[in-house]
Every structure is written in structure tokens, then in C-alpha cells.
């Protein structure tokens, strides 16, 4: 064979062939995929539709964040949370917030034990893995303030002693946006501790028909204990580490930071998002990418999570509120003005 002849066995793959090569993940995402499908399947046995809410709850679970669910009564906010808890082999507690609820009713209190002649700490219902706070805006600020430390630092300090939460620890709170009698507005410091605020819409006509059909077939009875516990606390911790290892390019970090910066400079916003929002957007985008089988985030992942991360973190100007604009609309306007990295 002459030196000018080419040996087909030694040919290097062309750039075109390289582009067509199948994508191989550098991180094993099979565990995340199993977690997502298992939870979706179990919740889907009872809940019709609301796929966006379910996926955001799973993303928050993977991103180790808390969730505020807002919607009119009867759209399965509380039920979905209870179903999620039923699929996890971990402790679950529910706290019904009321105007007379005290901080000690949430975090616990020291009680005198006459046998030991000493005070003993009795844990409150916040000491659990998955905590549902129903109607969080029904309690005054002093009770809501009891959640500040535990939601941010996963610990409680009582009488100078610190008690740590067992992982996984996740707070899911609900509130009704249309009823204001006997409610208290959540302070900004409290809102900022939630990774997502999920707005739950009404079901479509077809979905509502399926809801009626399902209720009829169950003879109007609902047994959530029929759901299987498909995920362990150890598995959640493992898949959280996987989600946290999803790659983020420097250009994507700058993209996220620019969006957050623009919320502070927008003429439509009086109070912009904090640096915590930047971190939460990145964590949520990592979880979303992992859920979709990728070990790197894309601008589309950021766009998928940006609204639920920011809608409770920006305050519109009075003029924009009077015009009837919503935070989601302003966020989209800000998003369109930021150059998407290639």
C-alpha cells in the first residue's frame, strides 16, 4: 500500500459523525429517573393532571428546598403533599396554622420533669422529615418567625441548646390567595426561604371529568394508604448529591446572575431578588436537568424554574400593580432582555 493510500480502518471519525454520536451522561442519572417515575406513578393513581405541580415538588425534593403552594380551595394542594409523603419511607407531620397557634406549638417546649427535677425538651411537630403546614398565612408573625431558623439552617435553638433536623427535611406550606379574612401576610424574610412558590390552576374540562370518574369508581372514598412507599430517606440523600453534581458552565452562571441583577434594575420592580435567589435558580435548574436525563444545565432549564423561584421574591411597583400586572409577566419581560448563552 502506498503512503498516499488511506487505510479505512485507521480513519478518524469526522466532526459530522461526532455530532451524531449518542449523548452519554458523565453522571449516572438512573437513580434520579427511577425516583421521578416512581413518585409520578404513585401520585398519579389518585391525582388527575397537575403534572407541573408534581414535577416542581420532585425538583424541590432533589434540590433540598421548601415549597409554598398557592391556589384556591379544592385544587388538591394538601392532598398532593400527603400523597408525596405517602410515597417516601420517612416521617411526616401536618401542622394546621391557626390565629392562636404559638411558636412552642410548632417547635416544642421545655417541660419540668419532677422525677429528674430537671427540664426536658419535648419536640414539636416540626421535628419530622416532611412537614405540611396548612394555611400558613392563618398564624401571626410571631408563629411564622418560629420557622425562620429551621427552614434556613435545619435546626432549632431552645433555651440555648441546638437541636438538628434529621435529613431529609422539607417544609411544604399551603395558602389560599383569595381569602383575606383572618389571615396574615407572610413577611419577605419568610417567603425568601421557600425555593418555589407554585401557583396551582384549575383543572381542564377533560381532567375534571376524570376526577369525577375516579371518585365515582372509588365510591367517593379516598384511601391514600393504598399508595406504596417507593423511596427511602437514604435514596433521597443519594439522589440529591447526584443532582448537586450536575455541571453548570460559567456562562450559565453569568446568565442566571444577569437575570437576578435585572430584577433589581427594572422600572417595574420596587424590590428585586436577593443573591439567595441566584443560588436557588441554579439548584433548581440542576434538579430539573437531572430529572430530564442530563448531567448539565441549559438555558431552557433556567427558564423552566425561573418563575416559581422568583415570583414570590420580587415586589412590583404600585403603578404596575394598579395596571394589573403579575410578577410572572414582569419576570418574562426581564428574561427576554437577557442574552441567552450559546
Tab-separated table of C-alpha atoms in Angstrom:
chain	number	residue	atom	x	y	z
A	1	UNK	CA	0.000	0.000	0.000
A	2	UNK	CA	1.416	3.368	-0.936
A	3	UNK	CA	1.783	6.127	1.575
A	4	UNK	CA	-0.824	8.150	-0.318
A	5	UNK	CA	-3.463	5.448	0.003
A	6	UNK	CA	-5.751	5.570	3.009
A	7	UNK	CA	-6.409	2.640	5.280
A	8	UNK	CA	-10.146	2.735	6.059
A	9	UNK	CA	-9.514	1.007	9.386
A	10	UNK	CA	-7.391	3.937	10.562
A	11	UNK	CA	-9.722	6.726	9.510
A	12	UNK	CA	-10.583	9.185	12.266
A	13	UNK	CA	-14.289	9.981	12.859
A	14	UNK	CA	-15.364	13.163	11.138
A	15	UNK	CA	-16.856	16.111	13.018
A	16	UNK	CA	-20.202	15.236	11.444
A	17	UNK	CA	-20.031	11.694	12.828
A	18	UNK	CA	-19.001	13.003	16.237
A	19	UNK	CA	-22.012	15.283	16.320
A	20	UNK	CA	-24.288	12.371	15.517
A	21	UNK	CA	-22.806	10.194	18.273
A	22	UNK	CA	-25.347	9.487	21.021
A	23	UNK	CA	-25.092	11.602	24.157
A	24	UNK	CA	-23.511	9.735	27.051
A	25	UNK	CA	-24.098	11.136	30.507
A	26	UNK	CA	-20.979	11.543	32.622
A	27	UNK	CA	-23.077	11.067	35.748
A	28	UNK	CA	-25.285	8.076	36.474
A	29	UNK	CA	-28.805	9.549	36.468
A	30	UNK	CA	-30.664	6.222	36.572
A	31	UNK	CA	-31.431	6.679	40.267
A	32	UNK	CA	-32.956	10.105	39.658
A	33	UNK	CA	-35.011	8.698	36.790
A	34	UNK	CA	-36.294	5.879	38.998
A	35	UNK	CA	-37.181	8.308	41.808
A	36	UNK	CA	-39.070	10.638	39.477
A	37	UNK	CA	-41.034	7.896	37.719
A	38	UNK	CA	-41.877	6.093	40.958
A	39	UNK	CA	-43.282	9.212	42.621
A	40	UNK	CA	-45.152	10.308	39.475
A	41	UNK	CA	-46.726	6.853	39.125
A	42	UNK	CA	-47.882	6.614	42.735
A	43	UNK	CA	-49.303	10.148	42.906
A	44	UNK	CA	-50.943	9.631	39.500
A	45	UNK	CA	-53.009	6.790	40.949
A	46	UNK	CA	-55.162	9.423	42.665
A	47	UNK	CA	-54.285	12.897	41.339
A	48	UNK	CA	-55.528	13.775	37.858
A	49	UNK	CA	-53.384	16.275	35.973
A	50	UNK	CA	-51.382	18.863	37.975
A	51	UNK	CA	-48.223	17.480	36.358
A	52	UNK	CA	-46.423	20.799	36.725
A	53	UNK	CA	-47.054	20.911	40.485
A	54	UNK	CA	-45.910	17.309	40.952
A	55	UNK	CA	-42.721	17.843	38.921
A	56	UNK	CA	-41.846	21.029	40.837
A	57	UNK	CA	-42.372	19.202	44.149
A	58	UNK	CA	-39.996	16.470	42.995
A	59	UNK	CA	-37.484	19.085	41.830
A	60	UNK	CA	-37.650	20.774	45.240
A	61	UNK	CA	-37.134	17.403	46.917
A	62	UNK	CA	-33.985	16.850	44.831
A	63	UNK	CA	-32.770	20.425	45.362
A	64	UNK	CA	-33.298	20.257	49.144
A	65	UNK	CA	-35.696	23.199	49.112
A	66	UNK	CA	-39.011	24.180	50.670
A	67	UNK	CA	-42.206	24.864	48.731
A	68	UNK	CA	-45.131	27.266	49.095
A	69	UNK	CA	-48.231	26.086	47.227
A	70	UNK	CA	-50.860	28.695	46.471
A	71	UNK	CA	-54.282	28.067	44.972
A	72	UNK	CA	-57.998	28.323	45.557
A	73	UNK	CA	-59.601	25.720	47.846
A	74	UNK	CA	-60.215	22.314	46.336
A	75	UNK	CA	-57.367	22.047	43.784
A	76	UNK	CA	-55.586	19.252	45.716
A	77	UNK	CA	-52.798	21.304	47.339
A	78	UNK	CA	-52.920	19.453	50.655
A	79	UNK	CA	-53.826	16.108	49.107
A	80	UNK	CA	-50.849	16.139	46.747
A	81	UNK	CA	-48.497	16.863	49.635
A	82	UNK	CA	-49.953	13.997	51.668
A	83	UNK	CA	-49.604	11.683	48.675
A	84	UNK	CA	-45.972	12.722	48.222
A	85	UNK	CA	-45.320	11.937	51.875
A	86	UNK	CA	-47.007	8.564	51.457
A	87	UNK	CA	-44.508	7.585	48.734
A	88	UNK	CA	-41.487	8.271	50.975
A	89	UNK	CA	-40.304	5.993	53.779
A	90	UNK	CA	-39.788	8.863	56.206
A	91	UNK	CA	-41.626	10.706	58.985
A	92	UNK	CA	-44.478	13.033	58.077
A	93	UNK	CA	-46.292	15.607	60.185
A	94	UNK	CA	-49.034	18.113	59.497
A	95	UNK	CA	-49.450	21.433	61.277
A	96	UNK	CA	-52.692	23.359	60.871
A	97	UNK	CA	-51.812	27.016	61.340
A	98	UNK	CA	-54.447	28.999	63.239
A	99	UNK	CA	-54.509	32.526	64.714
A	100	UNK	CA	-53.997	31.202	68.265
A	101	UNK	CA	-51.063	28.914	67.401
A	102	UNK	CA	-47.939	29.708	69.434
A	103	UNK	CA	-44.280	29.185	68.430
A	104	UNK	CA	-43.927	26.478	71.103
A	105	UNK	CA	-46.792	24.582	69.449
A	106	UNK	CA	-44.580	24.295	66.360
A	107	UNK	CA	-41.016	23.826	67.586
A	108	UNK	CA	-41.661	22.349	71.046
A	109	UNK	CA	-41.002	23.476	74.603
A	110	UNK	CA	-39.125	22.572	77.778
A	111	UNK	CA	-41.247	20.744	80.355
A	112	UNK	CA	-40.309	20.180	84.007
A	113	UNK	CA	-39.857	16.535	84.956
A	114	UNK	CA	-40.424	16.051	88.712
A	115	UNK	CA	-38.680	12.656	88.655
A	116	UNK	CA	-35.397	14.115	87.457
A	117	UNK	CA	-36.060	17.596	88.887
A	118	UNK	CA	-34.945	18.996	85.574
A	119	UNK	CA	-36.444	20.427	82.402
A	120	UNK	CA	-36.791	18.160	79.376
A	121	UNK	CA	-37.347	19.340	75.826
A	122	UNK	CA	-40.481	17.988	74.187
A	123	UNK	CA	-40.178	18.134	70.419
A	124	UNK	CA	-42.911	19.843	68.417
A	125	UNK	CA	-44.392	18.630	65.128
A	126	UNK	CA	-41.701	20.450	63.126
A	127	UNK	CA	-39.370	17.586	64.069
A	128	UNK	CA	-40.123	15.408	61.088
A	129	UNK	CA	-38.786	14.725	57.589
A	130	UNK	CA	-41.658	16.073	55.519
A	131	UNK	CA	-43.732	18.783	57.202
A	132	UNK	CA	-47.016	20.044	55.771
A	133	UNK	CA	-48.043	23.469	57.062
A	134	UNK	CA	-51.644	24.001	56.068
A	135	UNK	CA	-52.889	27.590	55.663
A	136	UNK	CA	-49.558	29.089	56.708
A	137	UNK	CA	-50.956	32.630	56.487
A	138	UNK	CA	-53.529	31.897	59.222
A	139	UNK	CA	-50.971	32.437	62.012
A	140	UNK	CA	-49.454	35.765	63.113
A	141	UNK	CA	-45.875	36.855	62.522
A	142	UNK	CA	-44.505	35.545	65.827
A	143	UNK	CA	-45.529	31.988	64.923
A	144	UNK	CA	-44.250	32.284	61.367
A	145	UNK	CA	-40.955	33.587	62.782
A	146	UNK	CA	-40.537	30.261	64.577
A	147	UNK	CA	-39.864	28.743	61.153
A	148	UNK	CA	-37.032	31.109	60.184
A	149	UNK	CA	-34.172	29.165	61.751
A	150	UNK	CA	-35.391	25.671	60.986
A	151	UNK	CA	-36.134	26.370	57.316
A	152	UNK	CA	-32.777	28.026	56.661
A	153	UNK	CA	-30.393	26.099	58.928
A	154	UNK	CA	-32.297	22.827	59.550
A	155	UNK	CA	-32.001	23.328	63.304
A	156	UNK	CA	-33.919	24.631	66.295
A	157	UNK	CA	-32.446	26.555	69.242
A	158	UNK	CA	-34.384	26.384	72.520
A	159	UNK	CA	-33.068	27.580	75.904
A	160	UNK	CA	-29.584	27.917	74.476
A	161	UNK	CA	-29.452	24.347	73.143
A	162	UNK	CA	-29.471	23.459	69.454
A	163	UNK	CA	-31.423	20.528	68.017
A	164	UNK	CA	-30.760	19.396	64.460
A	165	UNK	CA	-33.310	18.088	61.969
A	166	UNK	CA	-32.856	14.596	60.578
A	167	UNK	CA	-32.400	14.669	56.772
A	168	UNK	CA	-34.271	14.820	54.533
A	169	UNK	CA	-36.111	17.851	55.910
A	170	UNK	CA	-38.638	19.628	53.717
A	171	UNK	CA	-41.424	22.102	54.513
A	172	UNK	CA	-44.403	22.306	52.174
A	173	UNK	CA	-46.809	25.114	53.045
A	174	UNK	CA	-50.174	25.968	51.522
A	175	UNK	CA	-52.143	29.179	51.413
A	176	UNK	CA	-55.329	30.495	49.867
A	177	UNK	CA	-54.738	33.624	47.734
A	178	UNK	CA	-58.348	34.796	47.575
A	179	UNK	CA	-59.369	34.771	51.246
A	180	UNK	CA	-58.034	37.581	53.417
A	181	UNK	CA	-60.320	37.459	56.463
A	182	UNK	CA	-58.321	36.193	59.436
A	183	UNK	CA	-55.062	35.882	57.501
A	184	UNK	CA	-51.633	37.438	57.946
A	185	UNK	CA	-49.320	38.391	55.112
A	186	UNK	CA	-46.118	36.353	55.057
A	187	UNK	CA	-43.047	38.531	55.712
A	188	UNK	CA	-40.474	38.790	52.928
A	189	UNK	CA	-37.873	37.017	55.071
A	190	UNK	CA	-40.214	34.056	55.351
A	191	UNK	CA	-41.084	33.994	51.652
A	192	UNK	CA	-37.397	34.123	50.702
A	193	UNK	CA	-36.820	30.785	52.446
A	194	UNK	CA	-39.077	28.937	50.018
A	195	UNK	CA	-37.362	27.562	46.930
A	196	UNK	CA	-40.587	27.594	44.898
A	197	UNK	CA	-43.963	29.237	45.038
A	198	UNK	CA	-46.227	27.012	42.975
A	199	UNK	CA	-49.455	28.517	41.649
A	200	UNK	CA	-51.993	25.726	41.191
A	201	UNK	CA	-54.533	26.320	38.389
A	202	UNK	CA	-57.995	24.875	37.917
A	203	UNK	CA	-58.147	21.542	36.056
A	204	UNK	CA	-59.228	21.434	32.421
A	205	UNK	CA	-62.658	20.105	31.422
A	206	UNK	CA	-61.274	16.690	30.490
A	207	UNK	CA	-59.295	16.478	33.731
A	208	UNK	CA	-62.352	17.398	35.796
A	209	UNK	CA	-64.360	14.653	34.094
A	210	UNK	CA	-61.585	12.187	35.007
A	211	UNK	CA	-61.677	13.446	38.608
A	212	UNK	CA	-65.409	12.719	38.768
A	213	UNK	CA	-64.933	9.317	37.139
A	214	UNK	CA	-62.183	8.379	39.591
A	215	UNK	CA	-64.215	9.473	42.603
A	216	UNK	CA	-67.213	7.503	41.306
A	217	UNK	CA	-65.169	4.318	40.756
A	218	UNK	CA	-63.805	4.589	44.322
A	219	UNK	CA	-67.346	5.044	45.620
A	220	UNK	CA	-66.399	8.560	46.761
A	221	UNK	CA	-63.814	7.150	49.171
A	222	UNK	CA	-60.141	8.072	49.251
A	223	UNK	CA	-57.557	5.752	50.800
A	224	UNK	CA	-54.091	7.265	50.460
A	225	UNK	CA	-52.591	4.375	52.438
A	226	UNK	CA	-53.025	2.276	49.285
A	227	UNK	CA	-50.029	4.062	47.774
A	228	UNK	CA	-46.688	2.292	48.041
A	229	UNK	CA	-43.640	3.744	49.767
A	230	UNK	CA	-41.258	3.705	46.832
A	231	UNK	CA	-38.402	5.968	48.000
A	232	UNK	CA	-36.300	5.786	51.168
A	233	UNK	CA	-34.699	8.697	53.010
A	234	UNK	CA	-31.273	7.270	52.154
A	235	UNK	CA	-32.133	7.188	48.451
A	236	UNK	CA	-33.276	10.821	48.548
A	237	UNK	CA	-29.964	11.859	50.107
A	238	UNK	CA	-28.083	9.919	47.426
A	239	UNK	CA	-30.018	11.442	44.516
A	240	UNK	CA	-29.685	14.920	45.992
A	241	UNK	CA	-25.924	14.509	45.727
A	242	UNK	CA	-26.350	13.401	42.113
A	243	UNK	CA	-28.468	16.464	41.296
A	244	UNK	CA	-25.951	18.752	43.010
A	245	UNK	CA	-23.187	17.336	40.775
A	246	UNK	CA	-24.953	18.373	37.555
A	247	UNK	CA	-22.495	20.540	35.627
A	248	UNK	CA	-23.038	24.293	35.324
A	249	UNK	CA	-20.978	26.230	32.777
A	250	UNK	CA	-19.631	29.671	33.816
A	251	UNK	CA	-21.705	31.219	31.008
A	252	UNK	CA	-24.856	29.769	32.565
A	253	UNK	CA	-23.875	31.143	35.982
A	254	UNK	CA	-23.458	34.585	34.417
A	255	UNK	CA	-26.826	34.153	32.666
A	256	UNK	CA	-28.549	33.419	35.982
A	257	UNK	CA	-26.767	36.274	37.761
A	258	UNK	CA	-27.728	38.719	34.994
A	259	UNK	CA	-31.401	37.803	35.286
A	260	UNK	CA	-31.308	38.389	39.040
A	261	UNK	CA	-29.399	41.647	38.588
A	262	UNK	CA	-32.037	42.863	36.136
A	263	UNK	CA	-34.813	42.317	38.694
A	264	UNK	CA	-33.070	44.942	40.833
A	265	UNK	CA	-32.763	47.412	37.954
A	266	UNK	CA	-36.209	47.001	36.401
A	267	UNK	CA	-38.507	50.016	36.465
A	268	UNK	CA	-41.405	47.633	37.107
A	269	UNK	CA	-39.886	46.217	40.317
A	270	UNK	CA	-39.501	48.070	43.605
A	271	UNK	CA	-37.673	45.262	45.435
A	272	UNK	CA	-35.565	42.848	43.403
A	273	UNK	CA	-34.387	39.324	44.152
A	274	UNK	CA	-31.529	38.597	46.559
A	275	UNK	CA	-28.338	36.565	45.939
A	276	UNK	CA	-30.132	33.639	47.572
A	277	UNK	CA	-32.422	33.678	44.536
A	278	UNK	CA	-29.415	33.179	42.234
A	279	UNK	CA	-28.317	30.126	44.213
A	280	UNK	CA	-31.862	28.738	44.257
A	281	UNK	CA	-32.285	29.193	40.496
A	282	UNK	CA	-29.076	27.257	39.887
A	283	UNK	CA	-30.005	24.457	42.319
A	284	UNK	CA	-33.473	24.160	40.826
A	285	UNK	CA	-32.083	24.119	37.282
A	286	UNK	CA	-29.648	21.353	38.261
A	287	UNK	CA	-32.510	19.265	39.660
A	288	UNK	CA	-34.630	19.936	36.558
A	289	UNK	CA	-31.799	18.898	34.237
A	290	UNK	CA	-31.234	15.681	36.210
A	291	UNK	CA	-34.952	14.902	36.043
A	292	UNK	CA	-34.719	15.232	32.265
A	293	UNK	CA	-31.730	12.915	31.926
A	294	UNK	CA	-28.938	15.488	31.520
A	295	UNK	CA	-25.874	15.990	33.709
A	296	UNK	CA	-25.538	19.627	32.616
A	297	UNK	CA	-27.963	22.529	32.695
A	298	UNK	CA	-29.159	24.531	29.693
A	299	UNK	CA	-30.849	27.940	29.385
A	300	UNK	CA	-34.138	26.044	28.944
A	301	UNK	CA	-33.730	24.528	32.431
A	302	UNK	CA	-33.303	28.021	33.851
A	303	UNK	CA	-36.413	29.225	32.023
A	304	UNK	CA	-38.446	26.274	33.351
A	305	UNK	CA	-37.738	27.112	37.004
A	306	UNK	CA	-37.298	30.897	36.923
A	307	UNK	CA	-40.949	31.816	37.548
A	308	UNK	CA	-41.610	29.609	40.598
A	309	UNK	CA	-38.267	30.700	42.091
A	310	UNK	CA	-38.752	34.446	41.565
A	311	UNK	CA	-42.486	35.164	41.665
A	312	UNK	CA	-42.520	35.489	45.476
A	313	UNK	CA	-39.164	37.258	45.663
A	314	UNK	CA	-39.873	40.419	43.681
A	315	UNK	CA	-42.187	43.245	44.633
A	316	UNK	CA	-43.807	45.188	41.811
A	317	UNK	CA	-44.121	48.948	41.878
A	318	UNK	CA	-47.541	50.312	42.907
A	319	UNK	CA	-48.058	51.584	39.354
A	320	UNK	CA	-47.603	48.129	37.836
A	321	UNK	CA	-49.850	46.564	40.457
A	322	UNK	CA	-52.564	49.112	39.634
A	323	UNK	CA	-52.182	48.209	35.969
A	324	UNK	CA	-52.936	44.613	36.924
A	325	UNK	CA	-49.527	43.203	36.030
A	326	UNK	CA	-48.424	39.975	37.683
A	327	UNK	CA	-44.895	39.004	38.788
A	328	UNK	CA	-44.784	36.255	36.148
A	329	UNK	CA	-45.343	38.807	33.376
A	330	UNK	CA	-42.564	41.065	34.638
A	331	UNK	CA	-40.204	38.090	35.005
A	332	UNK	CA	-40.795	37.122	31.380
A	333	UNK	CA	-40.108	40.691	30.220
A	334	UNK	CA	-36.846	40.705	32.189
A	335	UNK	CA	-35.939	37.269	30.824
A	336	UNK	CA	-36.401	38.357	27.212
A	337	UNK	CA	-33.932	41.215	27.659
A	338	UNK	CA	-31.091	38.926	28.804
A	339	UNK	CA	-28.935	37.420	26.065
A	340	UNK	CA	-29.114	33.645	26.051
A	341	UNK	CA	-25.661	31.987	26.110
A	342	UNK	CA	-24.845	29.725	23.171
